[in-house]
Each structure stands twice: as C-alpha cells, then as structure tokens.
Coordinates of N, CA and C in Angstrom, one line a residue:
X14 N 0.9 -1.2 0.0 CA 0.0 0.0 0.0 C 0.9 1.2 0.0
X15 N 0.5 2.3 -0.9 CA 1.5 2.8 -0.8 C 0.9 4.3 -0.2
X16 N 0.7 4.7 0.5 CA 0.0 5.8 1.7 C 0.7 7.0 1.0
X17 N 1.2 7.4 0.1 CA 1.0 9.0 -0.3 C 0.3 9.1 -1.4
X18 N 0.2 8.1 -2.4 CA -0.4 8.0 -3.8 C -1.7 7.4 -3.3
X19 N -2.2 6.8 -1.7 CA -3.8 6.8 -1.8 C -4.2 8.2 -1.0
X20 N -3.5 8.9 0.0 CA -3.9 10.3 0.6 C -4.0 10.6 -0.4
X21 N -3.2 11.3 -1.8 CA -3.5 12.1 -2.9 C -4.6 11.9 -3.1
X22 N -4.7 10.6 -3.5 CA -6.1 9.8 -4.2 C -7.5 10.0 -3.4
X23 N -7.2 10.6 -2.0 CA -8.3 10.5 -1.1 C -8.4 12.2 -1.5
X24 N -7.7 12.7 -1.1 CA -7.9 14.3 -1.5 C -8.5 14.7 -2.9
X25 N -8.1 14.3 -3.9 CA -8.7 14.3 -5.0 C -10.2 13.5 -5.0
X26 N -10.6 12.8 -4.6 CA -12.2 12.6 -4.7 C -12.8 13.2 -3.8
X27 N -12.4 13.5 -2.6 CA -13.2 14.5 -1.6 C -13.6 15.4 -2.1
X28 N -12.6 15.9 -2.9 CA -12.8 17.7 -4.0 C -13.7 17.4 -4.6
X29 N -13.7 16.0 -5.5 CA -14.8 15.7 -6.2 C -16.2 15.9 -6.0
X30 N -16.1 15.4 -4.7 CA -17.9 15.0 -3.8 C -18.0 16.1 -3.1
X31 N -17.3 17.2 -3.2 CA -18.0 18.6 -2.7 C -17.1 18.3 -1.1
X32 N -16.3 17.6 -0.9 CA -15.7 17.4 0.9 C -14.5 18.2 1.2
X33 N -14.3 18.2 1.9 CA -12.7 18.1 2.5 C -12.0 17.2 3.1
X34 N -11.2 17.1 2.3 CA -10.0 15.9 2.9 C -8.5 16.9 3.5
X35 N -8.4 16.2 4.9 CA -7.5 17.0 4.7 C -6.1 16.0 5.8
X36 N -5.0 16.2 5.1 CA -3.9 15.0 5.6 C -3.3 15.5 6.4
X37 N -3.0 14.2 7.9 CA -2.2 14.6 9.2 C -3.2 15.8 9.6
X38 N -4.1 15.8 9.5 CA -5.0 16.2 10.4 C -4.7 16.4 11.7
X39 N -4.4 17.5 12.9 CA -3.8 17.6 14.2 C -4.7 18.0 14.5
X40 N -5.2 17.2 15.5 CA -6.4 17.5 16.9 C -5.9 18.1 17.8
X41 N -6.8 18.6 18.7 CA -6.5 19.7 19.7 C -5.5 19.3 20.8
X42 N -5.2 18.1 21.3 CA -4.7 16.9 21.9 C -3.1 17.0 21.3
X43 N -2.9 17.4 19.9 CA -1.6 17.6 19.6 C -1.6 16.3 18.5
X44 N -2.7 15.1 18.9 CA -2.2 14.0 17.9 C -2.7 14.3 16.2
X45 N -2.5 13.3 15.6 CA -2.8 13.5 14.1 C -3.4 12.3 13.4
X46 N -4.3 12.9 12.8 CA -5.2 11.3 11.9 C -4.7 11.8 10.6
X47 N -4.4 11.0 9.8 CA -4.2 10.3 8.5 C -4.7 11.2 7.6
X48 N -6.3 10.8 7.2 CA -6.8 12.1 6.3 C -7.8 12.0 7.1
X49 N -8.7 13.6 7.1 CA -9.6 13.5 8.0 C -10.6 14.0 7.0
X50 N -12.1 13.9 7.1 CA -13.0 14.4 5.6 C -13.9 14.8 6.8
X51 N -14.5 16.1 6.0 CA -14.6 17.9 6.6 C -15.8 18.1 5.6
X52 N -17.0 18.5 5.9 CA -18.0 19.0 5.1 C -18.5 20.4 6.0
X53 N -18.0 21.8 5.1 CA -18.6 22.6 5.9 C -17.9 22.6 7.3
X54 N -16.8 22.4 7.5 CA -16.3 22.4 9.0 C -16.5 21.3 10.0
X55 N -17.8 20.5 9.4 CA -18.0 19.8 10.3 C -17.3 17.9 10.1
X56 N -17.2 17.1 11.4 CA -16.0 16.6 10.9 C -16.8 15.4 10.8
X57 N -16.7 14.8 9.5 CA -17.5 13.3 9.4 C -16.9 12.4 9.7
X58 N -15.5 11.9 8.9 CA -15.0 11.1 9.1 C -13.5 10.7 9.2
X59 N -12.6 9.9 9.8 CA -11.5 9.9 10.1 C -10.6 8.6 9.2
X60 N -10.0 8.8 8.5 CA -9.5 7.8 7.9 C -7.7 7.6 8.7
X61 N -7.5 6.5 9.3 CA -6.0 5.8 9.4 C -5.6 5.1 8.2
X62 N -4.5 5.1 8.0 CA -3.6 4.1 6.8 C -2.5 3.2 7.4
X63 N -2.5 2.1 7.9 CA -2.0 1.7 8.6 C -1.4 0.2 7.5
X64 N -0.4 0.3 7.6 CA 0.7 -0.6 6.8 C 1.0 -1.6 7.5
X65 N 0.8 -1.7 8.5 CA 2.1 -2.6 9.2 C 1.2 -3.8 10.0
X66 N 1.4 -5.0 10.1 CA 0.8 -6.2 10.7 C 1.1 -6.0 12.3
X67 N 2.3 -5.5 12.3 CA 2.5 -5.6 13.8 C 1.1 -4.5 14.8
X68 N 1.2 -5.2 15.8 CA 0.1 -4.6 17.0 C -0.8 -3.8 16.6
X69 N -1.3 -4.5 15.3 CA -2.5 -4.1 14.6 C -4.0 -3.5 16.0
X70 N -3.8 -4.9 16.6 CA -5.4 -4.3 17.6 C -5.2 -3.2 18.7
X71 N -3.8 -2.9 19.2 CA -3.4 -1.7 19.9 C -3.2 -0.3 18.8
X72 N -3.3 -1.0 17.7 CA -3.4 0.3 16.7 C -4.9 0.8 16.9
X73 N -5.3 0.1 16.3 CA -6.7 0.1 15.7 C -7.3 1.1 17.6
X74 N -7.1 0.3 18.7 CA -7.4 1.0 19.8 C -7.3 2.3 20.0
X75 N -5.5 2.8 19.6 CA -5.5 4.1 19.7 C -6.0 4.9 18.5
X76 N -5.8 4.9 17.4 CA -6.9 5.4 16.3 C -8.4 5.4 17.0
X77 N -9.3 4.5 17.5 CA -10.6 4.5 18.3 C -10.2 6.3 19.2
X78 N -9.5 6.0 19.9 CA -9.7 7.3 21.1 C -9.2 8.6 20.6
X79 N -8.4 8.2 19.4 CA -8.1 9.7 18.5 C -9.3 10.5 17.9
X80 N -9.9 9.5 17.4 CA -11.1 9.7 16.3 C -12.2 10.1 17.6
X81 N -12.2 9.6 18.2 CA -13.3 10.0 19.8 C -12.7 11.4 20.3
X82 N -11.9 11.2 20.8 CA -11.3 12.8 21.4 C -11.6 14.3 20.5
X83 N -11.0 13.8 19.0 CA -11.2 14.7 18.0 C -12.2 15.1 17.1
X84 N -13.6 14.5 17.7 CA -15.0 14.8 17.9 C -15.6 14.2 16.2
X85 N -14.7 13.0 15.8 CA -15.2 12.2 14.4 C -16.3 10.6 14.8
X86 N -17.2 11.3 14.4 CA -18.3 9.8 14.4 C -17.9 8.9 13.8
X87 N -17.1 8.8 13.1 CA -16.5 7.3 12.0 C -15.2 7.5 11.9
X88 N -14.8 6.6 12.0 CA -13.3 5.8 11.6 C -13.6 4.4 10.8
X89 N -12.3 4.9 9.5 CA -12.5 4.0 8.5 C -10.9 3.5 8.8
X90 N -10.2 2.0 8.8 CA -9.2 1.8 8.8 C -8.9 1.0 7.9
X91 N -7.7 1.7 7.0 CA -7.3 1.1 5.7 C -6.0 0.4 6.2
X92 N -6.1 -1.3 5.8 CA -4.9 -2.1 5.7 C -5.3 -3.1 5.0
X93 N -3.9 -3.3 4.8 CA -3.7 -4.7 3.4 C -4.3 -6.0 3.5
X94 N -3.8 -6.3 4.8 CA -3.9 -7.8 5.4 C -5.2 -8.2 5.8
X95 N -5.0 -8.8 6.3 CA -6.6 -9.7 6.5 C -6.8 -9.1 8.3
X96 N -8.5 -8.7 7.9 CA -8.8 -8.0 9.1 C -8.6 -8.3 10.4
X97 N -8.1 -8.4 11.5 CA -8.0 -9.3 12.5 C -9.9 -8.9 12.9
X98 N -9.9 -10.3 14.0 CA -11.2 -10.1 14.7 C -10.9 -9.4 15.7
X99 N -12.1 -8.4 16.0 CA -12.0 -7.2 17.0 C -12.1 -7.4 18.2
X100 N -14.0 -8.4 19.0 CA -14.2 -8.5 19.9 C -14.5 -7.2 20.3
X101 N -14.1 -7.2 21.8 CA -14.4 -6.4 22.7 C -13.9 -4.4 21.8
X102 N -12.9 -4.5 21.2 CA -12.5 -3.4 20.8 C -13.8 -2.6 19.7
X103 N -14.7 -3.6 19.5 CA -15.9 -2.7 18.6 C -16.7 -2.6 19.8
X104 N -16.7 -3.1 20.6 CA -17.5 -2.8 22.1 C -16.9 -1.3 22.2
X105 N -15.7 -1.2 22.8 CA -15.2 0.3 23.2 C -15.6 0.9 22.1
X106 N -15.3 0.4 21.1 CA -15.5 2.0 19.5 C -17.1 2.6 20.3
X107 N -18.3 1.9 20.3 CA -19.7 2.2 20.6 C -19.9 3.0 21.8
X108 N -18.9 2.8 22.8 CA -19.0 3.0 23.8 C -18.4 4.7 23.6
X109 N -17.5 4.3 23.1 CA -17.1 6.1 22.2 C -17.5 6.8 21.7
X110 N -19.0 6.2 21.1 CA -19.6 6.6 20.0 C -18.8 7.2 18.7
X111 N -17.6 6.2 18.2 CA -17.1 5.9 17.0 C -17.5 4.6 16.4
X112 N -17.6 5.0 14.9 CA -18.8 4.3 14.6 C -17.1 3.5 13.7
X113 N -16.7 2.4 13.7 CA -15.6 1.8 13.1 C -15.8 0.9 11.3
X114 N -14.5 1.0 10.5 CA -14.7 0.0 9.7 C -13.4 -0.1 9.2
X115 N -13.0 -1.5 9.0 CA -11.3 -1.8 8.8 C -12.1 -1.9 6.6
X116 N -10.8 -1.4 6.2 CA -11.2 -1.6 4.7 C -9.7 -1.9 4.2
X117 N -9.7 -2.7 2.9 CA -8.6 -3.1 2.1 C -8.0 -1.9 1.0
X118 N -6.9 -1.3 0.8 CA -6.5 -0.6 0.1 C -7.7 -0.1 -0.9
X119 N -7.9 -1.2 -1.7 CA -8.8 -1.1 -3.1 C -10.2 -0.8 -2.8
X120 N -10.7 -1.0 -1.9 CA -12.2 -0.7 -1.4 C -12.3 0.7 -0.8
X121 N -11.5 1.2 -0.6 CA -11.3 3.0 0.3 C -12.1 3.7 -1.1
X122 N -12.3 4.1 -2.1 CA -12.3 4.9 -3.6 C -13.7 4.8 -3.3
X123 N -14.1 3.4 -3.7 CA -15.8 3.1 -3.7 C -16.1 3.7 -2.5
X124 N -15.9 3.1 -1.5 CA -16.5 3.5 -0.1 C -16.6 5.2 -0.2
X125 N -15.5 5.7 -0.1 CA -15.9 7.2 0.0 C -16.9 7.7 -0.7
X126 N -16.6 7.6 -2.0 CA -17.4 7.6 -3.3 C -19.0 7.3 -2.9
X127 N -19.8 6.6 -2.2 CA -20.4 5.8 -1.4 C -20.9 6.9 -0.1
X128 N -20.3 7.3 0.4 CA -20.2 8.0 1.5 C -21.2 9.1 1.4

C-alpha cells in the first residue's frame, strides 16, 4: 500500500464530492489522523492508513480514542492484510460513539465515493 499516492487519491475525490479531505490532520490533543474528511467544517469522518501487521489491535485502539477525542463519528481503517477479529474493541469503539470499519486498500475509492 502505498500511503502517499492513496492520501492524494483521497484528497482528490473529496474535491470531487464537494468534501474536504484533509492529511495529518492535528487534533486539539496535539495528535494527528491520517486524512480527515470535513463538510462545511464539520468533521464526518477519520481515515487511518496503517501498513504494518504488527500490534494491529493496539493500533486500531488508539486510532478509536483519537477519532473520539477529536469529535469524528467514523473511523475508516485502511490495511492490506486480512482483518483481524475485534471483539471487545468494537465494544469500546460504541461506547465512544465511534462508529468503526477496517477496509482493504482497493475498497477505500468506492467506499468514499459511497459516503
């Protein structure tokens, strides 16, 4: 996956669909989401790009409390590999009222598109 040629890619259909995408997005907290998509100011949705197999479900956790703190109802998490199972961790997303979805590289386009 290659995470600068799909942010571009994410920024360019946002423009498309009337949104804002906007990359490394920095929350008040100091942290940063990936691309964040902006209508009018207001903040829909949080996208992570996450490459890497390792401590995937401690990822996926702290993306949850990023996307919660920095007041996004959805988190979308883009990775290659095969989804791990969540459990209890879509429990906490609800309990955050982040609404969660892990997606494969190739499915992020439609989905927004969709959005």
């Amino acid at each position: 996956m290659k995470v600068k040629t799909l942010t571009r890619e994410l920024v360019t259909l946002a423009t498309d669909l009337g949104l804002e995408a906007v990359p490394e997005y920095r929350t008040g907290d100091g942290t940063r989401i990936d691309v964040a998509v902006l209508k009018d100011g207001e903040k829909l949705l949080a996208i992570e790009l996450e490459n890497s197999y390792k401590w995937i479900r401690q990822r996926i956790v702290y993306n949850i409390v990023k996307a919660s703190r920095a007041g996004f109802p959805e988190l979308w998490i883009v990775y290659p590999f095969q989804a791990p199972s969540l459990g209890w961790i879509e429990e906490y997303a609800e309990e955050l009222d982040v609404s969660i979805s892990i997606l494969k590289p190739e499915e992020l386009k439609r989905a927004l598109a969709c959005f």
